[in-house]
Short mmCIF file of C-alpha atoms in Angstrom, two decimals:
data_model
loop_
_atom_site.label_atom_id
_atom_site.label_comp_id
_atom_site.label_asym_id
_atom_site.label_seq_id
_atom_site.Cartn_x
_atom_site.Cartn_y
_atom_site.Cartn_z
CA MET A 1 59.44 16.92 -59.77
CA SER A 2 57.47 16.10 -56.67
CA PRO A 3 58.51 13.38 -54.44
CA PRO A 4 57.15 9.48 -54.67
CA ALA A 5 53.76 9.13 -52.41
CA PRO A 6 54.14 7.49 -49.49
CA ALA A 7 54.52 3.73 -49.39
CA GLY A 8 51.57 1.48 -48.45
CA PHE A 9 49.04 4.72 -49.71
CA LEU A 10 48.23 3.38 -53.16
CA LEU A 11 46.70 0.09 -52.82
CA PRO A 12 44.24 2.15 -50.11
CA LEU A 13 43.46 4.47 -52.87
CA LEU A 14 42.85 1.96 -55.44
CA ALA A 15 40.58 0.47 -53.62
CA LEU A 16 38.64 3.51 -52.48
CA ALA A 17 38.77 4.66 -56.45
CA LEU A 18 37.11 1.49 -56.60
CA GLY A 19 33.79 2.67 -55.01
CA HIS A 20 33.74 5.24 -57.10
CA VAL A 21 33.99 3.13 -60.10
CA PHE A 22 30.66 1.51 -58.07
CA SER A 23 28.93 4.99 -58.08
CA ASN A 24 29.94 6.68 -61.65
CA ALA A 25 28.78 3.41 -62.81
CA VAL A 26 25.04 3.37 -61.39
CA ARG A 27 24.44 6.16 -61.57
CA THR A 28 24.54 6.50 -65.55
CA LEU A 29 23.68 3.16 -66.54
CA PRO A 30 19.51 4.67 -67.08
CA ALA A 31 21.26 6.31 -70.45
CA VAL A 32 21.34 2.45 -71.90
CA ALA A 33 17.97 1.66 -70.58
CA THR A 34 16.61 4.66 -70.60
CA ASP A 35 13.77 3.06 -73.00
CA LEU A 36 13.39 -0.18 -71.08
CA LEU A 37 13.18 1.97 -68.13
CA THR A 38 10.41 3.83 -69.11
CA ARG A 39 8.59 1.03 -70.82
CA ASP A 40 8.62 -1.24 -67.70
CA LEU A 41 7.96 0.87 -65.38
CA ALA A 42 5.56 2.89 -67.69
CA ILE A 43 7.18 6.23 -67.62
CA THR A 44 7.85 8.99 -69.45
CA ALA A 45 11.70 9.97 -69.88
CA GLU A 46 10.67 13.31 -68.38
CA THR A 47 9.88 11.46 -65.75
CA LEU A 48 12.77 8.94 -65.61
CA ALA A 49 14.19 11.96 -65.57
CA ALA A 50 13.22 13.62 -62.41
CA ILE A 51 13.43 9.96 -60.36
CA THR A 52 17.56 9.32 -61.23
CA GLY A 53 17.20 13.25 -60.27
CA ALA A 54 16.67 11.90 -56.95
CA PHE A 55 20.21 10.57 -56.69
CA PRO A 56 22.34 14.05 -57.13
CA ALA A 57 19.54 15.45 -54.98
CA ALA A 58 20.13 12.96 -52.48
CA PHE A 59 23.60 12.65 -52.71
CA ALA A 60 23.97 16.56 -52.30
CA LEU A 61 22.02 16.52 -48.65
CA ALA A 62 24.08 14.25 -47.74
CA MET A 63 27.02 15.74 -47.99
CA ILE A 64 26.94 17.97 -44.51
CA PRO A 65 27.20 14.54 -42.70
CA VAL A 66 29.25 12.89 -44.61
CA GLY A 67 32.00 15.73 -44.75
CA VAL A 68 31.99 15.89 -40.45
CA ALA A 69 32.57 11.89 -40.86
CA LEU A 70 35.37 12.29 -42.90
CA ASP A 71 37.31 14.45 -41.48
CA ARG A 72 36.03 13.17 -37.70
CA TYR A 73 36.12 8.99 -37.73
CA GLY A 74 38.30 8.85 -40.46
CA VAL A 75 38.02 7.52 -44.20
CA ARG A 76 37.38 3.78 -43.77
CA PRO A 77 34.39 3.58 -41.92
CA VAL A 78 33.19 5.98 -43.59
CA ALA A 79 33.21 4.47 -46.87
CA LEU A 80 32.39 1.27 -45.52
CA THR A 81 29.34 2.36 -44.27
CA LEU A 82 28.10 3.59 -47.03
CA LEU A 83 29.02 0.79 -49.69
CA GLY A 84 27.53 -0.97 -47.69
CA ILE A 85 24.32 1.57 -47.83
CA GLY A 86 24.82 2.26 -52.04
CA ALA A 87 24.35 -2.01 -52.53
CA VAL A 88 20.78 -2.10 -50.55
CA GLY A 89 20.02 0.97 -53.34
CA CYS A 90 21.18 -1.07 -56.18
CA ALA A 91 18.89 -4.18 -54.64
CA VAL A 92 15.68 -1.98 -54.02
CA ALA A 93 16.18 -0.56 -57.78
CA ALA A 94 16.61 -4.21 -59.14
CA LEU A 95 13.77 -5.82 -57.70
CA ALA A 96 11.70 -2.71 -58.31
CA PRO A 97 8.24 -3.09 -59.35
CA GLY A 98 6.86 0.25 -60.11
CA ALA A 99 8.77 4.29 -60.16
CA GLY A 100 7.86 4.85 -56.76
CA THR A 101 10.73 1.66 -55.66
CA LEU A 102 13.34 3.26 -58.56
CA LEU A 103 12.60 6.69 -56.87
CA ALA A 104 14.09 5.22 -53.50
CA ALA A 105 16.00 3.37 -54.66
CA GLN A 106 17.72 6.26 -56.00
CA ILE A 107 17.85 8.10 -53.16
CA VAL A 108 18.57 5.64 -50.88
CA LEU A 109 21.52 5.32 -53.59
CA GLY A 110 22.59 8.79 -53.67
CA ILE A 111 23.27 8.74 -49.88
CA GLY A 112 25.09 5.21 -50.79
CA CYS A 113 27.62 6.95 -53.42
CA SER A 114 28.32 10.21 -51.38
CA GLY A 115 31.30 9.42 -50.48
CA MET A 116 32.34 8.23 -52.77
CA LEU A 117 34.58 10.43 -54.61
CA MET A 118 35.19 12.73 -51.78
CA ALA A 119 37.21 9.44 -49.16
CA PRO A 120 39.97 8.72 -51.50
CA MET A 121 39.93 12.61 -52.27
CA THR A 122 40.15 13.16 -48.61
CA HIS A 123 42.78 10.38 -48.34
CA ALA A 124 44.72 11.84 -50.59
CA ALA A 125 44.48 15.50 -49.12
CA ARG A 126 45.85 14.14 -45.72
CA VAL A 127 48.83 12.25 -46.81
CA LEU A 128 50.06 14.29 -49.86
CA ASP A 129 51.32 17.52 -50.35
CA GLN A 130 49.81 20.82 -52.58
CA GLY A 131 52.00 18.96 -55.36
CA ARG A 132 50.96 15.86 -55.68
CA PHE A 133 48.08 16.10 -54.52
CA ASN A 134 47.33 18.75 -58.42
CA LEU A 135 48.49 15.46 -59.90
CA TRP A 136 46.78 12.77 -57.59
CA SER A 137 43.74 14.49 -57.72
CA GLY A 138 43.60 13.19 -61.83
CA LEU A 139 44.62 10.19 -61.56
CA ILE A 140 42.26 9.65 -58.96
CA GLN A 141 39.17 11.18 -61.06
CA ALA A 142 40.69 9.04 -64.12
CA ILE A 143 40.45 5.90 -61.95
CA ALA A 144 36.83 6.50 -60.71
CA ASN A 145 36.07 7.62 -64.14
CA GLY A 146 36.44 3.69 -65.36
CA GLY A 147 32.80 3.28 -63.59
CA MET A 148 30.85 4.96 -66.07
CA LEU A 149 32.90 2.67 -69.26
CA LEU A 150 31.45 0.19 -67.21
CA SER A 151 27.73 2.25 -68.11
CA ALA A 152 29.13 2.62 -71.50
CA SER A 153 29.14 -0.58 -74.26
CA PRO A 154 29.64 -3.43 -71.34
CA LEU A 155 26.14 -2.55 -69.47
CA ALA A 156 24.85 -2.11 -73.00
CA PHE A 157 25.48 -5.33 -73.84
CA LEU A 158 24.41 -6.06 -70.55
CA VAL A 159 20.80 -4.30 -70.71
CA GLU A 160 20.80 -5.73 -73.82
CA ALA A 161 20.81 -9.49 -73.23
CA ALA A 162 19.53 -9.77 -69.81
CA GLY A 163 16.98 -6.41 -69.21
CA TRP A 164 18.38 -2.98 -67.02
CA ARG A 165 17.84 -4.96 -64.06
CA ALA A 166 21.10 -6.90 -64.22
CA GLY A 167 22.54 -3.63 -64.76
CA PHE A 168 21.84 -3.05 -61.36
CA TRP A 169 22.59 -6.15 -60.01
CA ALA A 170 25.61 -6.23 -61.46
CA CYS A 171 27.07 -2.53 -60.03
CA LEU A 172 25.60 -4.53 -56.37
CA GLY A 173 28.65 -7.18 -57.21
CA LEU A 174 31.13 -4.38 -57.71
CA ALA A 175 29.69 -2.76 -54.46
CA GLY A 176 31.09 -5.72 -52.56
CA LEU A 177 34.17 -6.09 -54.64
CA ALA A 178 35.23 -2.40 -53.13
CA PHE A 179 33.88 -3.24 -49.19
CA ALA A 180 36.25 -6.70 -49.97
CA ALA A 181 38.79 -4.10 -50.90
CA VAL A 182 38.99 -0.81 -48.55
CA ALA A 183 38.08 -3.84 -45.20
CA LEU A 184 41.51 -5.71 -46.41
CA THR A 185 43.76 -2.61 -48.16
CA LEU A 186 42.70 0.14 -45.54
CA PRO A 187 43.93 0.64 -41.67
CA ALA A 188 41.74 1.90 -39.10
CA ALA A 189 43.57 4.96 -38.80
CA PRO A 190 40.15 7.53 -37.46
CA PRO A 191 42.53 11.00 -37.37
CA ALA A 192 44.01 13.42 -34.94
CA ARG A 193 40.76 15.85 -33.60
CA GLU A 194 40.67 19.16 -32.50
CA PRO A 195 40.44 19.91 -28.31
CA GLY A 196 36.64 20.48 -27.65
CA ARG A 197 35.69 20.23 -31.19
CA THR A 198 32.04 19.21 -31.21
CA LEU A 199 29.96 17.49 -33.89
CA ALA A 200 27.88 20.81 -33.82
CA ALA A 201 30.79 22.63 -34.44
CA ASP A 202 32.12 20.66 -37.61
CA THR A 203 28.47 20.47 -39.14
CA ARG A 204 28.52 24.50 -38.72
CA ALA A 205 31.99 24.42 -40.00
CA VAL A 206 30.81 23.40 -43.76
CA ILE A 207 27.50 25.53 -43.66
CA ARG A 208 30.28 28.69 -43.35
CA LEU A 209 32.54 27.19 -45.88
CA LEU A 210 29.49 27.21 -48.51
CA GLY A 211 29.11 31.05 -48.45
CA ALA A 212 32.99 31.49 -48.26
CA PRO A 213 33.33 34.85 -50.34
CA GLN A 214 36.50 33.64 -51.75
CA LEU A 215 35.54 30.22 -53.32
CA ARG A 216 31.96 31.75 -54.39
CA GLY A 217 33.28 31.58 -58.45
CA LEU A 218 35.15 28.00 -57.86
CA PHE A 219 31.68 27.46 -56.82
CA ALA A 220 29.61 28.54 -58.94
CA ILE A 221 31.43 26.39 -61.60
CA ALA A 222 31.04 23.43 -60.13
CA PHE A 223 27.24 23.69 -59.84
CA VAL A 224 27.12 23.54 -63.58
CA SER A 225 30.14 21.24 -63.76
CA PHE A 226 28.77 17.38 -63.10
CA GLY A 227 25.70 18.60 -63.77
CA ALA A 228 26.48 18.16 -67.52
CA VAL A 229 28.56 15.23 -66.73
CA LEU A 230 25.10 13.73 -65.87
CA GLY A 231 23.02 15.15 -68.01
CA VAL A 232 25.05 13.83 -71.55
CA ARG A 233 27.02 11.31 -70.10
CA GLY A 234 24.50 9.56 -68.44
CA LEU A 235 21.07 10.59 -69.21
CA TRP A 236 20.68 12.21 -72.87
CA GLY A 237 23.26 10.90 -74.24
CA GLY A 238 22.18 7.80 -74.82
CA PRO A 239 18.54 9.04 -75.70
CA TRP A 240 19.66 11.58 -78.60
CA LEU A 241 21.46 8.76 -80.16
CA MET A 242 19.09 6.16 -80.44
CA GLU A 243 15.88 8.69 -80.60
CA VAL A 244 17.17 11.48 -82.76
CA LYS A 245 20.29 9.78 -84.60
CA GLY A 246 18.96 6.36 -84.84
CA LEU A 247 21.17 4.01 -83.49
CA SER A 248 20.90 1.03 -82.06
CA ARG A 249 21.50 0.18 -78.02
CA ILE A 250 25.07 -1.24 -79.09
CA GLU A 251 26.11 1.59 -81.08
CA ALA A 252 24.63 4.11 -78.81
CA GLY A 253 26.82 2.58 -75.98
CA HIS A 254 30.16 2.91 -78.45
CA VAL A 255 29.72 6.60 -79.27
CA LEU A 256 29.37 7.06 -75.01
CA PHE A 257 32.42 4.61 -74.63
CA ALA A 258 34.20 7.74 -76.11
CA ALA A 259 33.27 10.18 -74.27
CA THR A 260 33.43 8.11 -71.36
CA LEU A 261 37.25 6.70 -72.45
CA ALA A 262 37.27 11.03 -72.51
CA LEU A 263 37.08 11.49 -68.73
CA VAL A 264 39.41 8.41 -68.22
CA LEU A 265 42.38 10.43 -69.54
CA GLY A 266 41.23 14.17 -69.10
CA PRO A 267 41.61 14.51 -65.09
CA PRO A 268 45.81 13.62 -65.41
CA LEU A 269 45.85 15.64 -68.97
CA ALA A 270 44.06 18.69 -66.61
CA GLY A 271 46.82 18.46 -64.32
CA LEU A 272 49.57 18.10 -66.64
CA ALA A 273 48.43 20.87 -68.58
CA VAL A 274 47.90 23.05 -64.85
CA ALA A 275 51.94 22.23 -64.22
CA ARG A 276 53.37 23.06 -67.61
CA LEU A 277 51.17 26.50 -67.87
CA GLY A 278 49.93 27.53 -64.82
CA ARG A 279 46.55 30.00 -65.24
CA LEU A 280 44.71 27.63 -63.49
CA PRO A 281 41.01 30.11 -63.82
CA TRP A 282 41.37 29.90 -67.46
CA LEU A 283 42.10 26.60 -67.99
CA LEU A 284 39.60 25.68 -66.01
CA ALA A 285 37.13 28.15 -67.04
CA GLY A 286 37.51 27.41 -70.67
CA GLY A 287 37.23 23.55 -70.61
CA HIS A 288 33.68 24.64 -69.74
CA VAL A 289 33.09 26.86 -72.24
CA LEU A 290 34.39 24.62 -75.02
CA ALA A 291 32.47 21.58 -73.18
CA ALA A 292 29.25 23.68 -74.47
CA GLY A 293 30.30 23.92 -77.85
CA PHE A 294 30.51 20.52 -77.75
CA ILE A 295 27.10 20.07 -77.16
CA LEU A 296 25.90 22.10 -79.39
CA ALA A 297 28.18 21.28 -82.03
CA LEU A 298 26.46 17.45 -81.53
CA LEU A 299 23.26 18.96 -81.54
CA ALA A 300 24.18 21.40 -84.75
CA GLY A 301 24.04 17.78 -86.21
CA GLY A 302 20.93 17.03 -86.23
CA PRO A 303 19.10 13.92 -86.77
CA ALA A 304 20.72 13.45 -90.33
CA GLY A 305 23.73 15.40 -90.18
CA THR A 306 26.48 13.75 -88.55
CA GLY A 307 26.84 10.23 -88.87
CA PRO A 308 28.17 7.72 -85.64
CA ALA A 309 31.97 8.23 -86.35
CA ALA A 310 31.49 12.37 -85.92
CA ASP A 311 29.50 12.28 -83.02
CA ALA A 312 31.72 9.85 -80.88
CA ALA A 313 34.51 12.42 -81.77
CA LEU A 314 32.32 14.81 -80.29
CA MET A 315 31.76 13.05 -77.35
CA LEU A 316 35.29 12.65 -77.42
CA GLY A 317 35.94 15.99 -76.88
CA PHE A 318 33.15 17.12 -74.76
CA GLY A 319 34.72 14.51 -72.16
CA LEU A 320 37.99 15.81 -72.39
CA ALA A 321 36.90 19.41 -72.06
CA ILE A 322 34.10 18.86 -68.86
CA SER A 323 37.58 16.87 -68.39
CA PHE A 324 39.14 20.12 -66.53
CA GLN A 325 36.44 20.04 -63.82
CA VAL A 326 39.19 17.99 -61.92
CA LEU A 327 40.85 20.99 -61.67
CA CYS A 328 38.29 22.66 -58.71
CA PHE A 329 39.89 19.92 -56.11
CA ALA A 330 43.19 20.60 -56.39
CA ARG A 331 42.52 25.02 -56.07
CA LEU A 332 40.27 23.99 -52.89
CA ARG A 333 43.09 21.84 -51.52
CA ALA A 334 45.17 25.10 -51.41
CA LEU A 335 42.94 26.70 -50.28
CA VAL A 336 42.13 24.51 -46.86
CA ARG A 337 44.34 22.79 -43.72
CA PRO A 338 44.17 19.78 -44.93
CA GLU A 339 42.53 18.55 -41.31
CA GLU A 340 39.06 20.60 -43.18
CA ALA A 341 39.64 18.32 -46.32
CA GLY A 342 36.54 16.53 -45.73
CA ARG A 343 34.55 19.28 -44.64
CA ALA A 344 35.76 20.91 -47.71
CA LEU A 345 35.25 18.96 -50.01
CA SER A 346 32.06 18.35 -48.03
CA ALA A 347 30.70 22.32 -49.39
CA GLN A 348 31.99 21.82 -53.18
CA ASN A 349 30.22 18.20 -53.52
CA MET A 350 27.27 20.03 -52.19
CA TYR A 351 27.54 22.37 -54.70
CA PHE A 352 28.83 20.10 -57.37
CA PHE A 353 25.71 17.28 -56.68
CA GLY A 354 23.17 20.24 -55.82
CA GLY A 355 23.82 21.80 -59.16
CA ALA A 356 23.57 18.59 -60.78
CA ALA A 357 19.88 17.98 -59.20
CA VAL A 358 18.41 21.46 -60.32
CA LEU A 359 19.72 21.27 -63.75
CA GLN A 360 18.63 17.51 -63.91
CA GLY A 361 15.38 18.41 -63.56
CA VAL A 362 15.85 21.71 -65.97
CA SER A 363 16.89 19.18 -68.71
CA GLY A 364 13.13 17.46 -68.46
CA LEU A 365 11.20 20.36 -68.37
CA ALA A 366 13.50 21.66 -71.86
CA ALA A 367 13.18 18.21 -72.65
CA LEU A 368 9.02 18.48 -71.65
CA ALA A 369 9.14 21.21 -73.59
CA GLY A 370 11.71 21.49 -77.19
CA GLY A 371 12.18 17.38 -77.23
CA VAL A 372 15.66 15.52 -76.33
CA GLY A 373 17.90 18.37 -78.69
CA ALA A 374 16.04 20.94 -75.28
CA ALA A 375 17.61 19.28 -72.62
CA LEU A 376 21.25 18.86 -74.77
CA ALA A 377 20.93 22.96 -74.99
CA SER A 378 20.18 23.25 -71.32
CA PHE A 379 23.74 21.91 -70.32
CA ALA A 380 25.94 24.04 -72.37
CA LEU A 381 23.44 27.39 -71.88
CA ALA A 382 24.66 26.30 -67.86
CA LEU A 383 28.15 25.87 -68.72
CA LEU A 384 28.98 29.45 -70.34
CA LEU A 385 27.09 30.66 -67.18
CA GLY A 386 29.00 28.64 -63.96
CA ALA A 387 32.52 30.08 -66.72
CA ALA A 388 30.97 33.33 -67.07
CA LEU A 389 30.48 33.56 -63.05
CA TYR A 390 33.38 32.06 -62.52
CA LEU A 391 36.24 34.80 -64.17
CA ARG A 392 34.12 37.02 -62.00
CA ARG A 393 35.54 35.61 -59.27
CA PRO A 394 38.26 33.43 -59.89
#
């Protein structure tokens, strides 16, 4: 058993995780408001997929400067700056008169949310040893995924009652709460810098990590992993349940709630599974293969094949299986020094969110060719391919 976390560690970590709660809520909000967004902005679902794809694209592009800033200036100033940017993005989205403004808002939100997971992970990586980090990384992900609980039934109720703009205003309030929590609990503690290390050198270090041979398999599975979460839970799950299965917005919110609950419970379970069983590569790949199977099973139910209870069970299974993605962070932490944590996480997150941007675009094309079911199937195929590539170079 690892010793307990150091005193004074928990409150700042929870405050930083609240920022990721905000990030998860705002990026999955479109899943329960797709029909209203497309109607009010006079766009198609495929166009909305392209617009929301700007979020992970901007997120990925921000990774290098955010990773460098975390290692050079510390977690507190970076987290506060990004939360402020995220709040501005929420306001722009809530006031958007058309598709162009919503696109701009998604870009601003992508930049603002780019460090919301890296901040608590970097904080933990610097304070904890490897054994404790393996456990806490799963708990961080579990806490942070609570943001997707907000965008299931609670935000579905809000959107139904007050419209999608109210959802973005609610997310702005959450960003403000996270900003206050970080400011009050996390002390200013700039990290020690290596003598003579420049911004250019830090940037080159991130770029080198992007192509590191020993990380290629890990980055291959990261490329498809978060894209599947965002695509199934954050974009196409709602249209599938409402348009294909005929559920109401509230009923769809309840089903998506099951998937989100699994994303909260799954990461700690993944950490416990590794602690008891070992075999991290097989657990990581197996979770992604199983997640693909649950997507395909959902599609096999078709418009009338399964009821809401079965759909909720399949969504729950998908969430538990894909939660094994958290093992990517444990594996990466074992391969880098604590003072490199921000840059290493930056490199990995470029694959997580760059892949999400690519898969979002692919899913839009698939939907154009074969409907919502084809869009969901594209994520299942991507998960199978990513797992195969990872097993070649685990």
